[in-house]
Amino acid sequence: KAKMIDLLHKTYNYNHKNYCLIDMVLVIIEGSNRDMGTTYDLLNNVIVPNMQKSRILVVINQADMAMKGHHWNHVTNTPDSVLLSYLEDQAVSVRRRVKEATGVNILKPVCYSAEYGWNVQAVFDFIINNIPRHRRPLM
């Protein structure tokens, strides 16, 4: 944890001004993971206290493996309505748990399946729409 925190605070000098080396954090959560303790520990104790909330993005991969792979349509490579509802609940839950632990509202995570290409464009849009316009100033 300490090394990650140090990295989040690492700086560089440009035009006689100091800036943070890392401008944004993208946390990719494994959607099939039932034990989220390590993920929440990382978010709540390392990333959120050391990064502005607008620079924290969370995405949930392996949507096809959530619910143990049930409710994934392998013909269309899309989730059915049951799985879509579950993924929505999972994204809301991640956001809620970070808020409860830190008081910080992160953006609602985007769920996707890299393997099947489902909702990958939404992940790209999420990142592009939230890329900071300015370098991160020293905290």
GROMACS .gro file of N, CA and C in nm:
model
  417
    1LYS      N    1   0.082  -0.120   0.000
    1LYS     CA    2   0.000   0.000   0.000
    1LYS      C    3   0.086   0.126   0.000
    2ALA      N    4   0.189   0.124   0.081
    2ALA     CA    5   0.274   0.244   0.094
    2ALA      C    6   0.338   0.281  -0.040
    3LYS      N    7   0.381   0.180  -0.116
    3LYS     CA    8   0.442   0.209  -0.245
    3LYS      C    9   0.341   0.268  -0.343
    4MET      N   10   0.218   0.220  -0.337
    4MET     CA   11   0.115   0.275  -0.425
    4MET      C   12   0.083   0.419  -0.386
    5ILE      N   13   0.075   0.446  -0.258
    5ILE     CA   14   0.049   0.583  -0.212
    5ILE      C   15   0.163   0.674  -0.254
    6ASP      N   16   0.287   0.626  -0.236
    6ASP     CA   17   0.403   0.706  -0.280
    6ASP      C   18   0.395   0.736  -0.430
    7LEU      N   19   0.355   0.637  -0.508
    7LEU     CA   20   0.343   0.657  -0.653
    7LEU      C   21   0.235   0.761  -0.686
    8LEU      N   22   0.125   0.759  -0.613
    8LEU     CA   23   0.019   0.857  -0.636
    8LEU      C   24   0.065   0.999  -0.602
    9HIS      N   25   0.166   1.011  -0.517
    9HIS     CA   26   0.217   1.142  -0.478
    9HIS      C   27   0.346   1.180  -0.550
   10LYS      N   28   0.395   1.092  -0.636
   10LYS     CA   29   0.518   1.120  -0.710
   10LYS      C   30   0.496   1.241  -0.802
   11THR      N   31   0.597   1.325  -0.812
   11THR     CA   32   0.584   1.448  -0.891
   11THR      C   33   0.690   1.456  -0.999
   12TYR      N   34   0.669   1.549  -1.089
   12TYR     CA   35   0.768   1.583  -1.191
   12TYR      C   36   0.761   1.733  -1.212
   13ASN      N   37   0.866   1.787  -1.269
   13ASN     CA   38   0.873   1.930  -1.293
   13ASN      C   39   0.859   1.957  -1.441
   14TYR      N   40   0.771   2.051  -1.475
   14TYR     CA   41   0.752   2.091  -1.614
   14TYR      C   42   0.735   2.243  -1.616
   15ASN      N   43   0.818   2.310  -1.693
   15ASN     CA   44   0.811   2.456  -1.703
   15ASN      C   45   0.819   2.522  -1.566
   16HIS      N   46   0.906   2.472  -1.484
   16HIS     CA   47   0.931   2.526  -1.350
   16HIS      C   48   0.811   2.513  -1.257
   17LYS      N   49   0.721   2.418  -1.286
   17LYS     CA   50   0.608   2.389  -1.197
   17LYS      C   51   0.610   2.240  -1.166
   18ASN      N   52   0.572   2.205  -1.046
   18ASN     CA   53   0.562   2.065  -1.006
   18ASN      C   54   0.420   2.015  -1.026
   19TYR      N   55   0.411   1.896  -1.082
   19TYR     CA   56   0.282   1.831  -1.104
   19TYR      C   57   0.292   1.687  -1.054
   20CYS      N   58   0.175   1.630  -1.026
   20CYS     CA   59   0.171   1.488  -0.991
   20CYS      C   60   0.191   1.405  -1.117
   21LEU      N   61   0.265   1.296  -1.104
   21LEU     CA   62   0.294   1.209  -1.217
   21LEU      C   63   0.167   1.141  -1.269
   22ILE      N   64   0.081   1.100  -1.179
   22ILE     CA   65  -0.041   1.028  -1.217
   22ILE      C   66  -0.158   1.125  -1.214
   23ASP      N   67  -0.227   1.137  -1.327
   23ASP     CA   68  -0.340   1.230  -1.339
   23ASP      C   69  -0.475   1.164  -1.311
   24MET      N   70  -0.483   1.035  -1.331
   24MET     CA   71  -0.611   0.967  -1.318
   24MET      C   72  -0.584   0.821  -1.282
   25VAL      N   73  -0.676   0.760  -1.208
   25VAL     CA   74  -0.665   0.619  -1.172
   25VAL      C   75  -0.784   0.545  -1.231
   26LEU      N   76  -0.754   0.436  -1.300
   26LEU     CA   77  -0.858   0.348  -1.353
   26LEU      C   78  -0.846   0.216  -1.279
   27VAL      N   79  -0.950   0.182  -1.204
   27VAL     CA   80  -0.953   0.056  -1.130
   27VAL      C   81  -1.042  -0.041  -1.208
   28ILE      N   82  -0.986  -0.154  -1.244
   28ILE     CA   83  -1.060  -0.256  -1.317
   28ILE      C   84  -1.089  -0.370  -1.221
   29ILE      N   85  -1.217  -0.391  -1.194
   29ILE     CA   86  -1.261  -0.495  -1.102
   29ILE      C   87  -1.303  -0.617  -1.182
   30GLU      N   88  -1.270  -0.733  -1.134
   30GLU     CA   89  -1.311  -0.858  -1.197
   30GLU      C   90  -1.456  -0.886  -1.158
   31GLY      N   91  -1.544  -0.887  -1.256
   31GLY     CA   92  -1.687  -0.902  -1.231
   31GLY      C   93  -1.728  -1.035  -1.174
   32SER      N   94  -1.647  -1.138  -1.192
   32SER     CA   95  -1.684  -1.269  -1.139
   32SER      C   96  -1.637  -1.288  -0.995
   33ASN      N   97  -1.563  -1.191  -0.943
   33ASN     CA   98  -1.509  -1.201  -0.807
   33ASN      C   99  -1.618  -1.176  -0.704
   34ARG      N  100  -1.638  -1.271  -0.614
   34ARG     CA  101  -1.738  -1.256  -0.510
   34ARG      C  102  -1.679  -1.189  -0.386
   35ASP      N  103  -1.548  -1.206  -0.364
   35ASP     CA  104  -1.482  -1.146  -0.248
   35ASP      C  105  -1.419  -1.015  -0.291
   36MET      N  106  -1.483  -0.906  -0.255
   36MET     CA  107  -1.438  -0.774  -0.298
   36MET      C  108  -1.358  -0.702  -0.190
   37GLY      N  109  -1.322  -0.771  -0.083
   37GLY     CA  110  -1.252  -0.709   0.029
   37GLY      C  111  -1.125  -0.637  -0.012
   38THR      N  112  -1.041  -0.701  -0.091
   38THR     CA  113  -0.915  -0.640  -0.135
   38THR      C  114  -0.942  -0.519  -0.224
   39THR      N  115  -1.042  -0.529  -0.309
   39THR     CA  116  -1.078  -0.417  -0.397
   39THR      C  117  -1.122  -0.296  -0.315
   40TYR      N  118  -1.210  -0.319  -0.218
   40TYR     CA  119  -1.258  -0.208  -0.135
   40TYR      C  120  -1.146  -0.152  -0.048
   41ASP      N  121  -1.058  -0.237  -0.001
   41ASP     CA  122  -0.944  -0.188   0.077
   41ASP      C  123  -0.858  -0.096  -0.009
   42LEU      N  124  -0.829  -0.137  -0.130
   42LEU     CA  125  -0.750  -0.055  -0.222
   42LEU      C  126  -0.819   0.079  -0.250
   43LEU      N  127  -0.946   0.073  -0.284
   43LEU     CA  128  -1.021   0.195  -0.314
   43LEU      C  129  -1.031   0.286  -0.192
   44ASN      N  130  -1.075   0.230  -0.080
   44ASN     CA  131  -1.107   0.311   0.038
   44ASN      C  132  -0.984   0.362   0.113
   45ASN      N  133  -0.875   0.285   0.112
   45ASN     CA  134  -0.760   0.322   0.195
   45ASN      C  135  -0.638   0.370   0.118
   46VAL      N  136  -0.638   0.351  -0.013
   46VAL     CA  137  -0.522   0.393  -0.092
   46VAL      C  138  -0.563   0.499  -0.195
   47ILE      N  139  -0.656   0.465  -0.280
   47ILE     CA  140  -0.687   0.552  -0.394
   47ILE      C  141  -0.771   0.674  -0.354
   48VAL      N  142  -0.886   0.653  -0.291
   48VAL     CA  143  -0.975   0.765  -0.260
   48VAL      C  144  -0.908   0.870  -0.171
   49PRO      N  145  -0.834   0.832  -0.066
   49PRO     CA  146  -0.772   0.937   0.017
   49PRO      C  147  -0.658   1.012  -0.052
   50ASN      N  148  -0.608   0.959  -0.163
   50ASN     CA  149  -0.489   1.016  -0.226
   50ASN      C  150  -0.511   1.066  -0.369
   51MET      N  151  -0.638   1.076  -0.410
   51MET     CA  152  -0.668   1.118  -0.547
   51MET      C  153  -0.801   1.192  -0.545
   52GLN      N  154  -0.811   1.299  -0.622
   52GLN     CA  155  -0.938   1.370  -0.630
   52GLN      C  156  -1.044   1.277  -0.689
   53LYS      N  157  -1.165   1.286  -0.636
   53LYS     CA  158  -1.271   1.193  -0.677
   53LYS      C  159  -1.301   1.198  -0.826
   54SER      N  160  -1.286   1.315  -0.888
   54SER     CA  161  -1.316   1.326  -1.031
   54SER      C  162  -1.211   1.255  -1.116
   55ARG      N  163  -1.101   1.213  -1.055
   55ARG     CA  164  -0.993   1.147  -1.127
   55ARG      C  165  -0.987   0.996  -1.097
   56ILE      N  166  -1.093   0.944  -1.037
   56ILE     CA  167  -1.101   0.802  -1.005
   56ILE      C  168  -1.212   0.740  -1.090
   57LEU      N  169  -1.174   0.644  -1.172
   57LEU     CA  170  -1.272   0.573  -1.254
   57LEU      C  171  -1.265   0.425  -1.220
   58VAL      N  172  -1.381   0.363  -1.210
   58VAL     CA  173  -1.390   0.221  -1.181
   58VAL      C  174  -1.470   0.155  -1.292
   59VAL      N  175  -1.419   0.045  -1.343
   59VAL     CA  176  -1.493  -0.035  -1.441
   59VAL      C  177  -1.494  -0.179  -1.393
   60ILE      N  178  -1.595  -0.252  -1.436
   60ILE     CA  179  -1.611  -0.392  -1.393
   60ILE      C  180  -1.606  -0.479  -1.517
   61ASN      N  181  -1.500  -0.558  -1.529
   61ASN     CA  182  -1.479  -0.646  -1.643
   61ASN      C  183  -1.541  -0.783  -1.613
   62GLN      N  184  -1.543  -0.866  -1.712
   62GLN     CA  185  -1.593  -1.003  -1.705
   62GLN      C  186  -1.742  -1.009  -1.672
   63ALA      N  187  -1.817  -0.918  -1.732
   63ALA     CA  188  -1.962  -0.919  -1.713
   63ALA      C  189  -2.020  -1.054  -1.755
   64ASP      N  190  -1.957  -1.118  -1.850
   64ASP     CA  191  -2.003  -1.249  -1.898
   64ASP      C  192  -1.988  -1.358  -1.792
   65MET      N  193  -1.901  -1.337  -1.694
   65MET     CA  194  -1.877  -1.437  -1.591
   65MET      C  195  -1.949  -1.404  -1.459
   66ALA      N  196  -2.012  -1.287  -1.452
   66ALA     CA  197  -2.090  -1.255  -1.333
   66ALA      C  198  -2.205  -1.356  -1.323
   67MET      N  199  -2.252  -1.381  -1.206
   67MET     CA  200  -2.357  -1.482  -1.181
   67MET      C  201  -2.312  -1.619  -1.234
   68LYS      N  202  -2.182  -1.645  -1.223
   68LYS     CA  203  -2.122  -1.772  -1.264
   68LYS      C  204  -2.147  -1.805  -1.411
   69GLY      N  205  -2.160  -1.700  -1.493
   69GLY     CA  206  -2.179  -1.720  -1.636
   69GLY      C  207  -2.323  -1.741  -1.678
   70HIS      N  208  -2.413  -1.750  -1.579
   70HIS     CA  209  -2.555  -1.767  -1.612
   70HIS      C  210  -2.610  -1.636  -1.667
   71HIS      N  211  -2.706  -1.645  -1.752
   71HIS     CA  212  -2.776  -1.530  -1.809
   71HIS      C  213  -2.693  -1.454  -1.912
   72TRP      N  214  -2.585  -1.516  -1.960
   72TRP     CA  215  -2.508  -1.457  -2.069
   72TRP      C  216  -2.552  -1.527  -2.197
   73ASN      N  217  -2.595  -1.451  -2.297
   73ASN     CA  218  -2.640  -1.507  -2.423
   73ASN      C  219  -2.518  -1.526  -2.512
   74HIS      N  220  -2.478  -1.650  -2.532
   74HIS     CA  221  -2.358  -1.679  -2.610
   74HIS      C  222  -2.381  -1.669  -2.761
   75VAL      N  223  -2.505  -1.656  -2.802
   75VAL     CA  224  -2.534  -1.636  -2.943
   75VAL      C  225  -2.511  -1.490  -2.981
   76THR      N  226  -2.563  -1.399  -2.898
   76THR     CA  227  -2.550  -1.256  -2.927
   76THR      C  228  -2.433  -1.192  -2.850
   77ASN      N  229  -2.370  -1.271  -2.759
   77ASN     CA  230  -2.263  -1.220  -2.673
   77ASN      C  231  -2.306  -1.095  -2.597
   78THR      N  232  -2.424  -1.106  -2.536
   78THR     CA  233  -2.479  -0.999  -2.454
   78THR      C  234  -2.545  -1.058  -2.329
   79PRO      N  235  -2.557  -0.977  -2.226
   79PRO     CA  236  -2.629  -1.025  -2.107
   79PRO      C  237  -2.780  -1.017  -2.128
   80ASP      N  238  -2.853  -1.108  -2.064
   80ASP     CA  239  -2.999  -1.097  -2.069
   80ASP      C  240  -3.043  -0.997  -1.963
   81SER      N  241  -3.172  -0.977  -1.950
   81SER     CA  242  -3.224  -0.874  -1.858
   81SER      C  243  -3.190  -0.905  -1.712
   82VAL      N  244  -3.186  -1.031  -1.675
   82VAL     CA  245  -3.153  -1.068  -1.537
   82VAL      C  246  -3.009  -1.029  -1.507
   83LEU      N  247  -2.919  -1.062  -1.597
   83LEU     CA  248  -2.778  -1.028  -1.576
   83LEU      C  249  -2.756  -0.877  -1.583
   84LEU      N  250  -2.824  -0.808  -1.674
   84LEU     CA  251  -2.813  -0.662  -1.681
   84LEU      C  252  -2.853  -0.598  -1.547
   85SER      N  253  -2.959  -0.648  -1.489
   85SER     CA  254  -3.005  -0.597  -1.360
   85SER      C  255  -2.901  -0.625  -1.251
   86TYR      N  256  -2.844  -0.744  -1.252
   86TYR     CA  257  -2.741  -0.780  -1.155
   86TYR      C  258  -2.618  -0.691  -1.170
   87LEU      N  259  -2.576  -0.667  -1.294
   87LEU     CA  260  -2.459  -0.582  -1.319
   87LEU      C  261  -2.485  -0.438  -1.273
   88GLU      N  262  -2.604  -0.388  -1.298
   88GLU     CA  263  -2.642  -0.254  -1.251
   88GLU      C  264  -2.634  -0.249  -1.099
   89ASP      N  265  -2.687  -0.351  -1.034
   89ASP     CA  266  -2.682  -0.357  -0.887
   89ASP      C  267  -2.539  -0.362  -0.837
   90GLN      N  268  -2.454  -0.437  -0.907
   90GLN     CA  269  -2.313  -0.448  -0.868
   90GLN      C  270  -2.243  -0.312  -0.880
   91ALA      N  271  -2.268  -0.240  -0.988
   91ALA     CA  272  -2.207  -0.108  -1.007
   91ALA      C  273  -2.255  -0.011  -0.899
   92VAL      N  274  -2.383  -0.011  -0.870
   92VAL     CA  275  -2.438   0.076  -0.767
   92VAL      C  276  -2.381   0.039  -0.630
   93SER      N  277  -2.365  -0.090  -0.606
   93SER     CA  278  -2.311  -0.137  -0.478
   93SER      C  279  -2.166  -0.091  -0.458
   94VAL      N  280  -2.085  -0.099  -0.562
   94VAL     CA  281  -1.946  -0.053  -0.551
   94VAL      C  282  -1.945   0.095  -0.515
   95ARG      N  283  -2.024   0.172  -0.585
   95ARG     CA  284  -2.030   0.317  -0.560
   95ARG      C  285  -2.077   0.346  -0.418
   96ARG      N  286  -2.182   0.276  -0.376
   96ARG     CA  287  -2.238   0.296  -0.241
   96ARG      C  288  -2.137   0.260  -0.132
   97ARG      N  289  -2.067   0.149  -0.150
   97ARG     CA  290  -1.973   0.105  -0.047
   97ARG      C  291  -1.854   0.199  -0.036
   98VAL      N  292  -1.809   0.255  -0.146
   98VAL     CA  293  -1.701   0.354  -0.140
   98VAL      C  294  -1.751   0.479  -0.068
   99LYS      N  295  -1.873   0.521  -0.098
   99LYS     CA  296  -1.932   0.639  -0.034
   99LYS      C  297  -1.945   0.617   0.117
  100GLU      N  298  -1.994   0.500   0.157
  100GLU     CA  299  -2.012   0.470   0.299
  100GLU      C  300  -1.879   0.469   0.374
  101ALA      N  301  -1.775   0.418   0.311
  101ALA     CA  302  -1.646   0.404   0.378
  101ALA      C  303  -1.564   0.533   0.378
  102THR      N  304  -1.582   0.617   0.275
  102THR     CA  305  -1.494   0.732   0.260
  102THR      C  306  -1.566   0.867   0.257
  103GLY      N  307  -1.696   0.864   0.234
  103GLY     CA  308  -1.771   0.988   0.218
  103GLY      C  309  -1.759   1.047   0.079
  104VAL      N  310  -1.689   0.977  -0.010
  104VAL     CA  311  -1.664   1.026  -0.145
  104VAL      C  312  -1.755   0.956  -0.245
  105ASN      N  313  -1.820   1.034  -0.330
  105ASN     CA  314  -1.902   0.981  -0.439
  105ASN      C  315  -1.815   0.963  -0.563
  106ILE      N  316  -1.785   0.840  -0.598
  106ILE     CA  317  -1.717   0.815  -0.725
  106ILE      C  318  -1.823   0.802  -0.833
  107LEU      N  319  -1.783   0.813  -0.958
  107LEU     CA  320  -1.877   0.789  -1.067
  107LEU      C  321  -1.918   0.643  -1.068
  108LYS      N  322  -2.041   0.618  -1.113
  108LYS     CA  323  -2.090   0.480  -1.118
  108LYS      C  324  -2.005   0.400  -1.216
  109PRO      N  325  -1.955   0.284  -1.172
  109PRO     CA  326  -1.873   0.201  -1.261
  109PRO      C  327  -1.950   0.155  -1.385
  110VAL      N  328  -1.875   0.131  -1.491
  110VAL     CA  329  -1.928   0.077  -1.615
  110VAL      C  330  -1.890  -0.071  -1.621
  111CYS      N  331  -1.986  -0.155  -1.654
  111CYS     CA  332  -1.962  -0.299  -1.666
  111CYS      C  333  -1.940  -0.335  -1.812
  112TYR      N  334  -1.853  -0.433  -1.836
  112TYR     CA  335  -1.825  -0.474  -1.973
  112TYR      C  336  -1.766  -0.614  -1.976
  113SER      N  337  -1.755  -0.669  -2.095
  113SER     CA  338  -1.687  -0.797  -2.116
  113SER      C  339  -1.582  -0.776  -2.224
  114ALA      N  340  -1.457  -0.775  -2.184
  114ALA     CA  341  -1.348  -0.758  -2.281
  114ALA      C  342  -1.342  -0.878  -2.375
  115GLU      N  343  -1.367  -0.996  -2.321
  115GLU     CA  344  -1.356  -1.117  -2.403
  115GLU      C  345  -1.454  -1.115  -2.520
  116TYR      N  346  -1.576  -1.069  -2.495
  116TYR     CA  347  -1.678  -1.070  -2.599
  116TYR      C  348  -1.703  -0.933  -2.661
  117GLY      N  349  -1.633  -0.833  -2.613
  117GLY     CA  350  -1.647  -0.699  -2.669
  117GLY      C  351  -1.775  -0.627  -2.631
  118TRP      N  352  -1.847  -0.682  -2.533
  118TRP     CA  353  -1.972  -0.620  -2.492
  118TRP      C  354  -1.947  -0.497  -2.405
  119ASN      N  355  -2.002  -0.385  -2.445
  119ASN     CA  356  -1.999  -0.258  -2.372
  119ASN      C  357  -1.858  -0.197  -2.362
  120VAL      N  358  -1.766  -0.245  -2.442
  120VAL     CA  359  -1.630  -0.190  -2.441
  120VAL      C  360  -1.632  -0.044  -2.488
  121GLN      N  361  -1.715  -0.013  -2.586
  121GLN     CA  362  -1.724   0.126  -2.631
  121GLN      C  363  -1.768   0.218  -2.517
  122ALA      N  364  -1.857   0.169  -2.432
  122ALA     CA  365  -1.902   0.249  -2.317
  122ALA      C  366  -1.786   0.275  -2.220
  123VAL      N  367  -1.697   0.178  -2.207
  123VAL     CA  368  -1.578   0.198  -2.122
  123VAL      C  369  -1.489   0.306  -2.184
  124PHE      N  370  -1.465   0.297  -2.314
  124PHE     CA  371  -1.384   0.400  -2.381
  124PHE      C  372  -1.447   0.538  -2.365
  125ASP      N  373  -1.577   0.545  -2.385
  125ASP     CA  374  -1.648   0.673  -2.370
  125ASP      C  375  -1.636   0.725  -2.227
  126PHE      N  376  -1.650   0.636  -2.130
  126PHE     CA  377  -1.640   0.671  -1.987
  126PHE      C  378  -1.503   0.732  -1.958
  127ILE      N  379  -1.399   0.670  -2.010
  127ILE     CA  380  -1.263   0.720  -1.987
  127ILE      C  381  -1.244   0.853  -2.058
  128ILE      N  382  -1.277   0.858  -2.185
  128ILE     CA  383  -1.257   0.981  -2.264
  128ILE      C  384  -1.336   1.098  -2.206
  129ASN      N  385  -1.460   1.073  -2.166
  129ASN     CA  386  -1.544   1.180  -2.112
  129ASN      C  387  -1.496   1.230  -1.976
  130ASN      N  388  -1.410   1.154  -1.910
  130ASN     CA  389  -1.365   1.193  -1.777
  130ASN      C  390  -1.215   1.217  -1.767
  131ILE      N  391  -1.148   1.222  -1.880
  131ILE     CA  392  -1.005   1.255  -1.878
  131ILE      C  393  -0.991   1.399  -1.830
  132PRO      N  394  -0.907   1.421  -1.731
  132PRO     CA  395  -0.890   1.559  -1.682
  132PRO      C  396  -0.837   1.651  -1.791
  133ARG      N  397  -0.885   1.772  -1.788
  133ARG     CA  398  -0.843   1.872  -1.887
  133ARG      C  399  -0.710   1.937  -1.848
  134HIS      N  400  -0.674   1.925  -1.722
  134HIS     CA  401  -0.552   1.988  -1.672
  134HIS      C  402  -0.471   1.886  -1.594
  135ARG      N  403  -0.342   1.909  -1.587
  135ARG     CA  404  -0.256   1.823  -1.504
  135ARG      C  405  -0.303   1.831  -1.360
  136ARG      N  406  -0.281   1.722  -1.290
  136ARG     CA  407  -0.320   1.718  -1.149
  136ARG      C  408  -0.224   1.800  -1.066
  137PRO      N  409  -0.275   1.900  -0.997
  137PRO     CA  410  -0.187   1.980  -0.912
  137PRO      C  411  -0.148   1.901  -0.786
  138LEU      N  412  -0.047   1.947  -0.721
  138LEU     CA  413  -0.006   1.884  -0.596
  138LEU      C  414  -0.117   1.898  -0.494
  139MET      N  415  -0.140   1.790  -0.420
  139MET     CA  416  -0.246   1.792  -0.318
  139MET      C  417  -0.193   1.855  -0.189
   0.00000   0.00000   0.00000
